[in-house]
Amino acid sequence: MSTIYAVLHVILSIFIPSANLLVIIVVCRLKKKRSSGNYVFILNLAAADLLVGVMCIGDALDDATDALFDTNLVFCLIRICMGITPCIGSILTLLLVSLDKYLAVKLPLHYPSLMSKKRVILSLVVLWVISFLVGHLPLIFSGLQQNKLKGNCGLLSAAKSDYLYIICFGIFIPALLTLVYLHISVGRIAYLQHKQIQRSCLHADIPSVHVCYFKALRTIIVIVCFIVFWGPYYGTAIVKATCKSCNLSPLLRDFLFLLGETNSLINPFVYSLYHKDVRTEFARLMKCKRKGQLKPCKSIDLAVANSNFGI
């Protein structure tokens, strides 16, 4: 089982950085054409997920070499905290992306002032401060550390269960509930707007109906992916919090955390490639690469700069 765990770590360490680095390149090209706060949040999400992938590389090397992390409590805690911090940053960035979309739909006239450049930067600073503090709690408060390393380096072998409860009830569950509320609210507003447009027209626009259903499906995918990948890991924390006699093997807990890290591989597809202008720019980039061009291809329509950026 430990061999399978190591192999999965290697796979994630290859694909997570590659996918998110590609998103960063594409979005940076878009930012040169049109400034948008949403681009900044997508970039931050890709950067956080990229860091998750980088930490997977360290975990894979440690799995392969049985390094110092498996024998020293402090070094193990450093590895765990540095791995959890970008995961928390990724989760909180999902909230910012959803909140940005909610404000754009709910308060379109006030959106430019609400999401000004200063507020966007401030929100990202607060996000990473929270991520760093929560991620490094076992190093900040010794009461959250185990007295000694129990087995191989892992979250619950180096930190007490209380730390897992803090992440679960302080980050995951509030983030999940907020995501559900924001996406349901955006879907409801979009549905009401669609019905108003239908009533104002003599004939129903059939293609727009399909677009509406497709956007609703994407909303469901966002929530389902978040629950599927992070739910099992934090679900075990809830079970253990309510059932003191229940025990779960450390290896299984590590596998569940690995499943949560896999969400950083899915995010580039769910939150980036589902955007029309990101897909278009990605296609332009790939076409330019195939032609061996260093400059943007002139033969492809540059109207992407004026397209709407929304989930």
PDB file of C-alpha atoms in Angstrom:
ATOM      1  CA  MET A   1       0.000   0.000   0.000  1.00  0.00           C
ATOM      2  CA  SER A   2       2.831   2.394   0.814  1.00  0.00           C
ATOM      3  CA  THR A   3       4.287   1.732  -2.658  1.00  0.00           C
ATOM      4  CA  ILE A   4       0.971   2.647  -4.306  1.00  0.00           C
ATOM      5  CA  TYR A   5       0.840   5.781  -2.164  1.00  0.00           C
ATOM      6  CA  ALA A   6       4.339   6.759  -3.328  1.00  0.00           C
ATOM      7  CA  VAL A   7       3.475   6.117  -6.995  1.00  0.00           C
ATOM      8  CA  LEU A   8       0.342   8.273  -6.735  1.00  0.00           C
ATOM      9  CA  HIS A   9       2.435  11.038  -5.180  1.00  0.00           C
ATOM     10  CA  VAL A  10       4.820  10.887  -8.134  1.00  0.00           C
ATOM     11  CA  ILE A  11       1.931  11.099 -10.612  1.00  0.00           C
ATOM     12  CA  LEU A  12       0.424  14.107  -8.859  1.00  0.00           C
ATOM     13  CA  SER A  13       3.833  15.771  -8.584  1.00  0.00           C
ATOM     14  CA  ILE A  14       4.082  15.648 -12.388  1.00  0.00           C
ATOM     15  CA  PHE A  15       0.567  16.576 -13.498  1.00  0.00           C
ATOM     16  CA  ILE A  16      -0.465  19.166 -10.870  1.00  0.00           C
ATOM     17  CA  PRO A  17       2.437  21.587 -11.520  1.00  0.00           C
ATOM     18  CA  SER A  18       2.206  21.081 -15.296  1.00  0.00           C
ATOM     19  CA  ALA A  19      -1.539  21.773 -15.509  1.00  0.00           C
ATOM     20  CA  ASN A  20      -1.444  24.820 -13.244  1.00  0.00           C
ATOM     21  CA  LEU A  21       1.690  26.261 -14.846  1.00  0.00           C
ATOM     22  CA  LEU A  22      -0.091  26.094 -18.197  1.00  0.00           C
ATOM     23  CA  VAL A  23      -3.071  27.957 -16.711  1.00  0.00           C
ATOM     24  CA  ILE A  24      -0.750  30.641 -15.321  1.00  0.00           C
ATOM     25  CA  ILE A  25       0.827  31.156 -18.745  1.00  0.00           C
ATOM     26  CA  VAL A  26      -2.557  31.388 -20.496  1.00  0.00           C
ATOM     27  CA  VAL A  27      -4.099  33.768 -17.945  1.00  0.00           C
ATOM     28  CA  CYS A  28      -1.004  36.001 -17.950  1.00  0.00           C
ATOM     29  CA  ARG A  29      -1.382  36.342 -21.712  1.00  0.00           C
ATOM     30  CA  LEU A  30      -5.020  37.310 -21.202  1.00  0.00           C
ATOM     31  CA  LYS A  31      -4.150  39.882 -18.537  1.00  0.00           C
ATOM     32  CA  LYS A  32      -2.007  41.728 -21.058  1.00  0.00           C
ATOM     33  CA  LYS A  33      -5.130  42.204 -23.187  1.00  0.00           C
ATOM     34  CA  ARG A  34      -7.710  42.986 -20.533  1.00  0.00           C
ATOM     35  CA  SER A  35      -7.425  43.724 -16.826  1.00  0.00           C
ATOM     36  CA  SER A  36      -9.850  41.863 -14.577  1.00  0.00           C
ATOM     37  CA  GLY A  37      -9.996  41.027 -10.881  1.00  0.00           C
ATOM     38  CA  ASN A  38     -11.274  37.595 -11.830  1.00  0.00           C
ATOM     39  CA  TYR A  39      -8.038  36.898 -13.694  1.00  0.00           C
ATOM     40  CA  VAL A  40      -6.098  37.677 -10.506  1.00  0.00           C
ATOM     41  CA  PHE A  41      -8.169  35.171  -8.518  1.00  0.00           C
ATOM     42  CA  ILE A  42      -7.734  32.495 -11.183  1.00  0.00           C
ATOM     43  CA  LEU A  43      -3.990  33.181 -11.153  1.00  0.00           C
ATOM     44  CA  ASN A  44      -3.930  32.909  -7.378  1.00  0.00           C
ATOM     45  CA  LEU A  45      -5.850  29.625  -7.519  1.00  0.00           C
ATOM     46  CA  ALA A  46      -3.404  28.238 -10.077  1.00  0.00           C
ATOM     47  CA  ALA A  47      -0.446  29.451  -7.982  1.00  0.00           C
ATOM     48  CA  ALA A  48      -1.830  27.807  -4.833  1.00  0.00           C
ATOM     49  CA  ASP A  49      -2.468  24.561  -6.685  1.00  0.00           C
ATOM     50  CA  LEU A  50       1.003  24.789  -8.227  1.00  0.00           C
ATOM     51  CA  LEU A  51       2.458  24.956  -4.706  1.00  0.00           C
ATOM     52  CA  VAL A  52       0.414  21.879  -3.800  1.00  0.00           C
ATOM     53  CA  GLY A  53       2.050  20.101  -6.731  1.00  0.00           C
ATOM     54  CA  VAL A  54       5.512  21.271  -5.659  1.00  0.00           C
ATOM     55  CA  MET A  55       4.900  19.883  -2.183  1.00  0.00           C
ATOM     56  CA  CYS A  56       3.805  16.606  -3.791  1.00  0.00           C
ATOM     57  CA  ILE A  57       7.263  16.458  -5.379  1.00  0.00           C
ATOM     58  CA  GLY A  58       8.838  16.758  -1.928  1.00  0.00           C
ATOM     59  CA  ASP A  59       6.498  14.103  -0.555  1.00  0.00           C
ATOM     60  CA  ALA A  60       7.320  11.781  -3.447  1.00  0.00           C
ATOM     61  CA  LEU A  61      11.065  12.209  -2.870  1.00  0.00           C
ATOM     62  CA  ASP A  62      10.601  11.552   0.828  1.00  0.00           C
ATOM     63  CA  ASP A  63       8.533   8.432   0.084  1.00  0.00           C
ATOM     64  CA  ALA A  64      11.279   7.172  -2.224  1.00  0.00           C
ATOM     65  CA  THR A  65      14.257   7.886   0.047  1.00  0.00           C
ATOM     66  CA  ASP A  66      12.836   7.518   3.580  1.00  0.00           C
ATOM     67  CA  ALA A  67      14.452  10.841   4.434  1.00  0.00           C
ATOM     68  CA  LEU A  68      14.811  12.750   7.666  1.00  0.00           C
ATOM     69  CA  PHE A  69      11.088  13.568   7.755  1.00  0.00           C
ATOM     70  CA  ASP A  70      10.287  10.061   8.961  1.00  0.00           C
ATOM     71  CA  THR A  71      12.594  10.244  11.960  1.00  0.00           C
ATOM     72  CA  ASN A  72      12.438  13.839  13.191  1.00  0.00           C
ATOM     73  CA  LEU A  73       9.200  15.363  14.565  1.00  0.00           C
ATOM     74  CA  VAL A  74      10.118  18.980  13.805  1.00  0.00           C
ATOM     75  CA  PHE A  75      11.119  18.303  10.206  1.00  0.00           C
ATOM     76  CA  CYS A  76       7.980  16.207   9.734  1.00  0.00           C
ATOM     77  CA  LEU A  77       5.824  19.074  11.056  1.00  0.00           C
ATOM     78  CA  ILE A  78       7.548  21.499   8.673  1.00  0.00           C
ATOM     79  CA  ARG A  79       6.776  19.205   5.754  1.00  0.00           C
ATOM     80  CA  ILE A  80       3.152  18.739   6.840  1.00  0.00           C
ATOM     81  CA  CYS A  81       2.551  22.455   7.454  1.00  0.00           C
ATOM     82  CA  MET A  82       4.128  23.482   4.149  1.00  0.00           C
ATOM     83  CA  GLY A  83       1.867  20.979   2.384  1.00  0.00           C
ATOM     84  CA  ILE A  84      -1.329  22.031   4.158  1.00  0.00           C
ATOM     85  CA  THR A  85      -0.792  25.795   3.702  1.00  0.00           C
ATOM     86  CA  PRO A  86      -1.255  25.847  -0.112  1.00  0.00           C
ATOM     87  CA  CYS A  87      -4.201  23.442   0.230  1.00  0.00           C
ATOM     88  CA  ILE A  88      -5.922  25.939   2.532  1.00  0.00           C
ATOM     89  CA  GLY A  89      -4.948  28.740   0.141  1.00  0.00           C
ATOM     90  CA  SER A  90      -6.536  26.811  -2.734  1.00  0.00           C
ATOM     91  CA  ILE A  91      -9.768  26.238  -0.799  1.00  0.00           C
ATOM     92  CA  LEU A  92     -10.034  29.886   0.247  1.00  0.00           C
ATOM     93  CA  THR A  93      -9.312  31.048  -3.312  1.00  0.00           C
ATOM     94  CA  LEU A  94     -12.266  28.965  -4.502  1.00  0.00           C
ATOM     95  CA  LEU A  95     -14.363  31.118  -2.169  1.00  0.00           C
ATOM     96  CA  LEU A  96     -12.928  34.323  -3.636  1.00  0.00           C
ATOM     97  CA  VAL A  97     -13.625  33.155  -7.197  1.00  0.00           C
ATOM     98  CA  SER A  98     -17.209  32.293  -6.261  1.00  0.00           C
ATOM     99  CA  LEU A  99     -17.684  35.532  -4.292  1.00  0.00           C
ATOM    100  CA  ASP A 100     -16.343  37.541  -7.233  1.00  0.00           C
ATOM    101  CA  LYS A 101     -18.862  35.926  -9.554  1.00  0.00           C
ATOM    102  CA  TYR A 102     -21.682  36.426  -7.029  1.00  0.00           C
ATOM    103  CA  LEU A 103     -20.962  40.153  -6.678  1.00  0.00           C
ATOM    104  CA  ALA A 104     -20.693  40.558 -10.447  1.00  0.00           C
ATOM    105  CA  VAL A 105     -24.156  39.026 -10.909  1.00  0.00           C
ATOM    106  CA  LYS A 106     -25.859  40.357  -7.776  1.00  0.00           C
ATOM    107  CA  LEU A 107     -24.483  43.927  -7.803  1.00  0.00           C
ATOM    108  CA  PRO A 108     -23.277  44.624 -11.362  1.00  0.00           C
ATOM    109  CA  LEU A 109     -23.427  48.432 -10.964  1.00  0.00           C
ATOM    110  CA  HIS A 110     -21.420  48.439  -7.728  1.00  0.00           C
ATOM    111  CA  TYR A 111     -19.064  45.620  -8.741  1.00  0.00           C
ATOM    112  CA  PRO A 112     -16.206  47.845 -10.043  1.00  0.00           C
ATOM    113  CA  SER A 113     -16.028  49.757  -6.758  1.00  0.00           C
ATOM    114  CA  LEU A 114     -16.501  46.654  -4.590  1.00  0.00           C
ATOM    115  CA  MET A 115     -13.730  44.752  -6.368  1.00  0.00           C
ATOM    116  CA  SER A 116     -11.248  47.577  -6.831  1.00  0.00           C
ATOM    117  CA  LYS A 117      -7.552  46.827  -7.266  1.00  0.00           C
ATOM    118  CA  LYS A 118      -6.757  47.679  -3.640  1.00  0.00           C
ATOM    119  CA  ARG A 119      -9.539  45.422  -2.304  1.00  0.00           C
ATOM    120  CA  VAL A 120      -8.479  42.549  -4.551  1.00  0.00           C
ATOM    121  CA  ILE A 121      -4.880  42.816  -3.310  1.00  0.00           C
ATOM    122  CA  LEU A 122      -6.044  43.143   0.299  1.00  0.00           C
ATOM    123  CA  SER A 123      -8.261  40.067  -0.009  1.00  0.00           C
ATOM    124  CA  LEU A 124      -5.339  38.020  -1.346  1.00  0.00           C
ATOM    125  CA  VAL A 125      -3.030  39.230   1.434  1.00  0.00           C
ATOM    126  CA  VAL A 126      -5.620  38.296   4.076  1.00  0.00           C
ATOM    127  CA  LEU A 127      -6.150  34.931   2.355  1.00  0.00           C
ATOM    128  CA  TRP A 128      -2.475  33.972   2.488  1.00  0.00           C
ATOM    129  CA  VAL A 129      -2.014  35.259   6.038  1.00  0.00           C
ATOM    130  CA  ILE A 130      -4.910  33.043   7.169  1.00  0.00           C
ATOM    131  CA  SER A 131      -3.556  30.121   5.135  1.00  0.00           C
ATOM    132  CA  PHE A 132      -0.085  30.484   6.635  1.00  0.00           C
ATOM    133  CA  LEU A 133      -1.306  30.855  10.225  1.00  0.00           C
ATOM    134  CA  VAL A 134      -3.760  27.952  10.077  1.00  0.00           C
ATOM    135  CA  GLY A 135      -1.334  25.809   8.093  1.00  0.00           C
ATOM    136  CA  HIS A 136       1.472  26.342  10.602  1.00  0.00           C
ATOM    137  CA  LEU A 137      -0.568  26.110  13.806  1.00  0.00           C
ATOM    138  CA  PRO A 138       1.246  22.943  15.028  1.00  0.00           C
ATOM    139  CA  LEU A 139       4.562  24.786  14.750  1.00  0.00           C
ATOM    140  CA  ILE A 140       3.164  27.926  16.419  1.00  0.00           C
ATOM    141  CA  PHE A 141       1.362  26.126  19.264  1.00  0.00           C
ATOM    142  CA  SER A 142       3.252  23.182  20.702  1.00  0.00           C
ATOM    143  CA  GLY A 143       0.059  21.896  22.311  1.00  0.00           C
ATOM    144  CA  LEU A 144      -1.065  20.702  18.844  1.00  0.00           C
ATOM    145  CA  GLN A 145       2.076  18.563  18.413  1.00  0.00           C
ATOM    146  CA  GLN A 146       2.428  14.902  19.281  1.00  0.00           C
ATOM    147  CA  ASN A 147       4.957  14.135  22.028  1.00  0.00           C
ATOM    148  CA  LYS A 148       6.912  12.048  19.544  1.00  0.00           C
ATOM    149  CA  LEU A 149       6.594  10.947  15.944  1.00  0.00           C
ATOM    150  CA  LYS A 150       4.246   7.975  15.667  1.00  0.00           C
ATOM    151  CA  GLY A 151       5.262   5.868  12.682  1.00  0.00           C
ATOM    152  CA  ASN A 152       5.970   7.408   9.276  1.00  0.00           C
ATOM    153  CA  CYS A 153       5.592  11.152   8.791  1.00  0.00           C
ATOM    154  CA  GLY A 154       1.906  12.034   8.419  1.00  0.00           C
ATOM    155  CA  LEU A 155      -0.560  14.612   9.668  1.00  0.00           C
ATOM    156  CA  LEU A 156      -1.912  12.673  12.641  1.00  0.00           C
ATOM    157  CA  SER A 157       1.398  10.986  13.408  1.00  0.00           C
ATOM    158  CA  ALA A 158       3.003  14.405  13.974  1.00  0.00           C
ATOM    159  CA  ALA A 159       0.041  16.588  15.020  1.00  0.00           C
ATOM    160  CA  LYS A 160      -2.841  15.908  17.378  1.00  0.00           C
ATOM    161  CA  SER A 161      -6.394  15.289  16.201  1.00  0.00           C
ATOM    162  CA  ASP A 162      -7.373  18.740  17.471  1.00  0.00           C
ATOM    163  CA  TYR A 163      -5.492  20.269  14.547  1.00  0.00           C
ATOM    164  CA  LEU A 164      -7.493  18.216  12.074  1.00  0.00           C
ATOM    165  CA  TYR A 165     -10.707  19.387  13.759  1.00  0.00           C
ATOM    166  CA  ILE A 166      -9.582  23.011  13.427  1.00  0.00           C
ATOM    167  CA  ILE A 167      -9.046  22.608   9.683  1.00  0.00           C
ATOM    168  CA  CYS A 168     -12.298  20.680   9.277  1.00  0.00           C
ATOM    169  CA  PHE A 169     -14.646  22.899  11.288  1.00  0.00           C
ATOM    170  CA  GLY A 170     -12.731  26.139  10.742  1.00  0.00           C
ATOM    171  CA  ILE A 171     -11.960  25.880   7.007  1.00  0.00           C
ATOM    172  CA  PHE A 172     -13.603  23.006   5.141  1.00  0.00           C
ATOM    173  CA  ILE A 173     -17.195  23.063   6.422  1.00  0.00           C
ATOM    174  CA  PRO A 174     -17.541  26.898   6.365  1.00  0.00           C
ATOM    175  CA  ALA A 175     -15.999  26.922   2.866  1.00  0.00           C
ATOM    176  CA  LEU A 176     -18.356  24.196   1.659  1.00  0.00           C
ATOM    177  CA  LEU A 177     -21.468  25.904   3.028  1.00  0.00           C
ATOM    178  CA  THR A 178     -20.403  29.254   1.572  1.00  0.00           C
ATOM    179  CA  LEU A 179     -19.665  27.712  -1.829  1.00  0.00           C
ATOM    180  CA  VAL A 180     -23.095  26.066  -1.911  1.00  0.00           C
ATOM    181  CA  TYR A 181     -24.825  29.316  -0.937  1.00  0.00           C
ATOM    182  CA  LEU A 182     -22.935  31.466  -3.466  1.00  0.00           C
ATOM    183  CA  HIS A 183     -23.406  29.087  -6.387  1.00  0.00           C
ATOM    184  CA  ILE A 184     -27.088  28.514  -5.627  1.00  0.00           C
ATOM    185  CA  SER A 185     -27.582  32.286  -5.381  1.00  0.00           C
ATOM    186  CA  VAL A 186     -25.798  32.886  -8.698  1.00  0.00           C
ATOM    187  CA  GLY A 187     -27.827  30.115 -10.344  1.00  0.00           C
ATOM    188  CA  ARG A 188     -31.086  31.544  -8.980  1.00  0.00           C
ATOM    189  CA  ILE A 189     -30.263  35.066 -10.210  1.00  0.00           C
ATOM    190  CA  ALA A 190     -29.256  33.750 -13.633  1.00  0.00           C
ATOM    191  CA  TYR A 191     -32.487  31.723 -13.841  1.00  0.00           C
ATOM    192  CA  LEU A 192     -34.647  34.729 -12.960  1.00  0.00           C
ATOM    193  CA  GLN A 193     -32.843  36.896 -15.492  1.00  0.00           C
ATOM    194  CA  HIS A 194     -33.311  34.212 -18.116  1.00  0.00           C
ATOM    195  CA  LYS A 195     -37.060  34.028 -17.413  1.00  0.00           C
ATOM    196  CA  GLN A 196     -37.338  37.813 -17.689  1.00  0.00           C
ATOM    197  CA  ILE A 197     -35.588  37.737 -21.056  1.00  0.00           C
ATOM    198  CA  GLN A 198     -37.948  34.999 -22.245  1.00  0.00           C
ATOM    199  CA  ARG A 199     -41.015  36.979 -21.175  1.00  0.00           C
ATOM    200  CA  SER A 200     -39.738  40.084 -22.938  1.00  0.00           C
ATOM    201  CA  CYS A 201     -39.299  38.229 -26.235  1.00  0.00           C
ATOM    202  CA  LEU A 202     -42.007  37.008 -28.573  1.00  0.00           C
ATOM    203  CA  HIS A 203     -40.214  33.726 -29.181  1.00  0.00           C
ATOM    204  CA  ALA A 204     -38.121  31.770 -26.704  1.00  0.00           C
ATOM    205  CA  ASP A 205     -34.467  31.635 -27.575  1.00  0.00           C
ATOM    206  CA  ILE A 206     -33.811  27.888 -27.585  1.00  0.00           C
ATOM    207  CA  PRO A 207     -30.000  28.122 -27.751  1.00  0.00           C
ATOM    208  CA  SER A 208     -29.969  30.364 -24.671  1.00  0.00           C
ATOM    209  CA  VAL A 209     -31.943  27.698 -22.787  1.00  0.00           C
ATOM    210  CA  HIS A 210     -29.184  25.181 -23.456  1.00  0.00           C
ATOM    211  CA  VAL A 211     -26.555  27.722 -22.369  1.00  0.00           C
ATOM    212  CA  CYS A 212     -28.478  28.299 -19.128  1.00  0.00           C
ATOM    213  CA  TYR A 213     -28.641  24.558 -18.401  1.00  0.00           C
ATOM    214  CA  PHE A 214     -24.948  24.158 -19.236  1.00  0.00           C
ATOM    215  CA  LYS A 215     -23.973  26.911 -16.766  1.00  0.00           C
ATOM    216  CA  ALA A 216     -26.171  25.291 -14.123  1.00  0.00           C
ATOM    217  CA  LEU A 217     -24.386  21.982 -14.761  1.00  0.00           C
ATOM    218  CA  ARG A 218     -21.024  23.666 -14.261  1.00  0.00           C
ATOM    219  CA  THR A 219     -22.201  25.007 -10.915  1.00  0.00           C
ATOM    220  CA  ILE A 220     -23.116  21.466  -9.840  1.00  0.00           C
ATOM    221  CA  ILE A 221     -19.717  20.184 -11.018  1.00  0.00           C
ATOM    222  CA  VAL A 222     -17.909  22.825  -8.935  1.00  0.00           C
ATOM    223  CA  ILE A 223     -19.687  21.778  -5.732  1.00  0.00           C
ATOM    224  CA  VAL A 224     -19.513  18.030  -6.440  1.00  0.00           C
ATOM    225  CA  CYS A 225     -15.753  18.137  -7.158  1.00  0.00           C
ATOM    226  CA  PHE A 226     -15.102  20.010  -3.925  1.00  0.00           C
ATOM    227  CA  ILE A 227     -17.131  17.496  -1.912  1.00  0.00           C
ATOM    228  CA  VAL A 228     -15.797  14.384  -3.668  1.00  0.00           C
ATOM    229  CA  PHE A 229     -12.109  15.259  -3.281  1.00  0.00           C
ATOM    230  CA  TRP A 230     -12.028  16.926   0.144  1.00  0.00           C
ATOM    231  CA  GLY A 231     -15.167  15.431   1.719  1.00  0.00           C
ATOM    232  CA  PRO A 232     -13.791  11.960   2.583  1.00  0.00           C
ATOM    233  CA  TYR A 233     -10.745  13.381   4.367  1.00  0.00           C
ATOM    234  CA  TYR A 234     -12.659  15.829   6.517  1.00  0.00           C
ATOM    235  CA  GLY A 235     -15.536  13.388   6.894  1.00  0.00           C
ATOM    236  CA  THR A 236     -13.180  11.137   8.828  1.00  0.00           C
ATOM    237  CA  ALA A 237     -12.401  14.073  11.123  1.00  0.00           C
ATOM    238  CA  ILE A 238     -16.109  14.503  11.889  1.00  0.00           C
ATOM    239  CA  VAL A 239     -16.487  10.779  12.578  1.00  0.00           C
ATOM    240  CA  LYS A 240     -13.460  10.738  14.854  1.00  0.00           C
ATOM    241  CA  ALA A 241     -14.700  13.852  16.641  1.00  0.00           C
ATOM    242  CA  THR A 242     -18.019  12.190  17.451  1.00  0.00           C
ATOM    243  CA  CYS A 243     -16.727   8.636  17.968  1.00  0.00           C
ATOM    244  CA  LYS A 244     -13.746   8.445  20.314  1.00  0.00           C
ATOM    245  CA  SER A 245     -13.469   4.662  19.961  1.00  0.00           C
ATOM    246  CA  CYS A 246     -13.301   4.796  16.162  1.00  0.00           C
ATOM    247  CA  ASN A 247      -9.819   4.416  14.685  1.00  0.00           C
ATOM    248  CA  LEU A 248      -8.551   4.863  11.149  1.00  0.00           C
ATOM    249  CA  SER A 249      -5.181   3.654   9.924  1.00  0.00           C
ATOM    250  CA  PRO A 250      -2.661   6.473   9.299  1.00  0.00           C
ATOM    251  CA  LEU A 251      -2.024   5.150   5.780  1.00  0.00           C
ATOM    252  CA  LEU A 252      -5.713   5.428   4.885  1.00  0.00           C
ATOM    253  CA  ARG A 253      -5.780   8.977   6.258  1.00  0.00           C
ATOM    254  CA  ASP A 254      -2.791   9.801   4.041  1.00  0.00           C
ATOM    255  CA  PHE A 255      -4.618   8.359   1.023  1.00  0.00           C
ATOM    256  CA  LEU A 256      -7.643  10.520   1.801  1.00  0.00           C
ATOM    257  CA  PHE A 257      -5.423  13.600   2.052  1.00  0.00           C
ATOM    258  CA  LEU A 258      -3.878  12.609  -1.276  1.00  0.00           C
ATOM    259  CA  LEU A 259      -7.400  12.544  -2.715  1.00  0.00           C
ATOM    260  CA  GLY A 260      -7.881  16.087  -1.448  1.00  0.00           C
ATOM    261  CA  GLU A 261      -4.632  17.161  -3.124  1.00  0.00           C
ATOM    262  CA  THR A 262      -5.997  15.743  -6.377  1.00  0.00           C
ATOM    263  CA  ASN A 263      -8.515  18.591  -6.318  1.00  0.00           C
ATOM    264  CA  SER A 264      -5.589  20.844  -7.279  1.00  0.00           C
ATOM    265  CA  LEU A 265      -5.332  18.862 -10.519  1.00  0.00           C
ATOM    266  CA  ILE A 266      -9.058  19.227 -11.245  1.00  0.00           C
ATOM    267  CA  ASN A 267      -9.289  22.966 -10.470  1.00  0.00           C
ATOM    268  CA  PRO A 268      -7.502  24.087 -13.674  1.00  0.00           C
ATOM    269  CA  PHE A 269     -10.148  22.320 -15.743  1.00  0.00           C
ATOM    270  CA  VAL A 270     -13.176  23.317 -13.666  1.00  0.00           C
ATOM    271  CA  TYR A 271     -12.300  26.946 -12.959  1.00  0.00           C
ATOM    272  CA  SER A 272     -10.112  27.871 -15.929  1.00  0.00           C
ATOM    273  CA  LEU A 273     -10.826  25.814 -19.029  1.00  0.00           C
ATOM    274  CA  TYR A 274     -14.578  26.296 -18.531  1.00  0.00           C
ATOM    275  CA  HIS A 275     -14.078  30.017 -19.260  1.00  0.00           C
ATOM    276  CA  LYS A 276     -14.576  30.810 -22.920  1.00  0.00           C
ATOM    277  CA  ASP A 277     -11.711  33.281 -23.212  1.00  0.00           C
ATOM    278  CA  VAL A 278      -9.290  30.967 -21.369  1.00  0.00           C
ATOM    279  CA  ARG A 279     -10.215  28.094 -23.704  1.00  0.00           C
ATOM    280  CA  THR A 280      -9.759  30.353 -26.728  1.00  0.00           C
ATOM    281  CA  GLU A 281      -6.401  31.646 -25.538  1.00  0.00           C
ATOM    282  CA  PHE A 282      -5.293  28.093 -24.764  1.00  0.00           C
ATOM    283  CA  ALA A 283      -6.194  27.047 -28.326  1.00  0.00           C
ATOM    284  CA  ARG A 284      -4.262  30.039 -29.699  1.00  0.00           C
ATOM    285  CA  LEU A 285      -1.232  29.145 -27.602  1.00  0.00           C
ATOM    286  CA  MET A 286      -1.275  25.527 -28.744  1.00  0.00           C
ATOM    287  CA  LYS A 287      -1.657  26.547 -32.391  1.00  0.00           C
ATOM    288  CA  CYS A 288       1.263  28.948 -32.101  1.00  0.00           C
ATOM    289  CA  LYS A 289       3.406  26.247 -30.495  1.00  0.00           C
ATOM    290  CA  ARG A 290       2.611  23.810 -33.293  1.00  0.00           C
ATOM    291  CA  LYS A 291       3.604  26.428 -35.866  1.00  0.00           C
ATOM    292  CA  GLY A 292       6.777  27.202 -33.943  1.00  0.00           C
ATOM    293  CA  GLN A 293       5.881  30.881 -33.595  1.00  0.00           C
ATOM    294  CA  LEU A 294       7.089  33.001 -30.718  1.00  0.00           C
ATOM    295  CA  LYS A 295       4.599  35.816 -31.296  1.00  0.00           C
ATOM    296  CA  PRO A 296       0.820  35.473 -31.012  1.00  0.00           C
ATOM    297  CA  CYS A 297      -0.804  34.051 -34.136  1.00  0.00           C
ATOM    298  CA  LYS A 298      -2.379  36.861 -36.119  1.00  0.00           C
ATOM    299  CA  SER A 299      -4.696  34.552 -38.006  1.00  0.00           C
ATOM    300  CA  ILE A 300      -6.830  33.856 -34.953  1.00  0.00           C
ATOM    301  CA  ASP A 301      -9.519  36.229 -33.844  1.00  0.00           C
ATOM    302  CA  LEU A 302      -8.359  38.526 -31.043  1.00  0.00           C
ATOM    303  CA  ALA A 303     -11.898  39.290 -29.936  1.00  0.00           C
ATOM    304  CA  VAL A 304     -11.271  37.126 -26.883  1.00  0.00           C
ATOM    305  CA  ALA A 305     -10.119  40.286 -25.131  1.00  0.00           C
ATOM    306  CA  ASN A 306     -13.680  41.548 -25.178  1.00  0.00           C
ATOM    307  CA  SER A 307     -15.371  38.314 -24.131  1.00  0.00           C
ATOM    308  CA  ASN A 308     -17.042  37.883 -20.750  1.00  0.00           C
ATOM    309  CA  PHE A 309     -15.092  36.087 -18.059  1.00  0.00           C
ATOM    310  CA  GLY A 310     -17.488  34.091 -15.897  1.00  0.00           C
ATOM    311  CA  ILE A 311     -18.263  30.606 -14.641  1.00  0.00           C
TER     312      ILE A 311
END
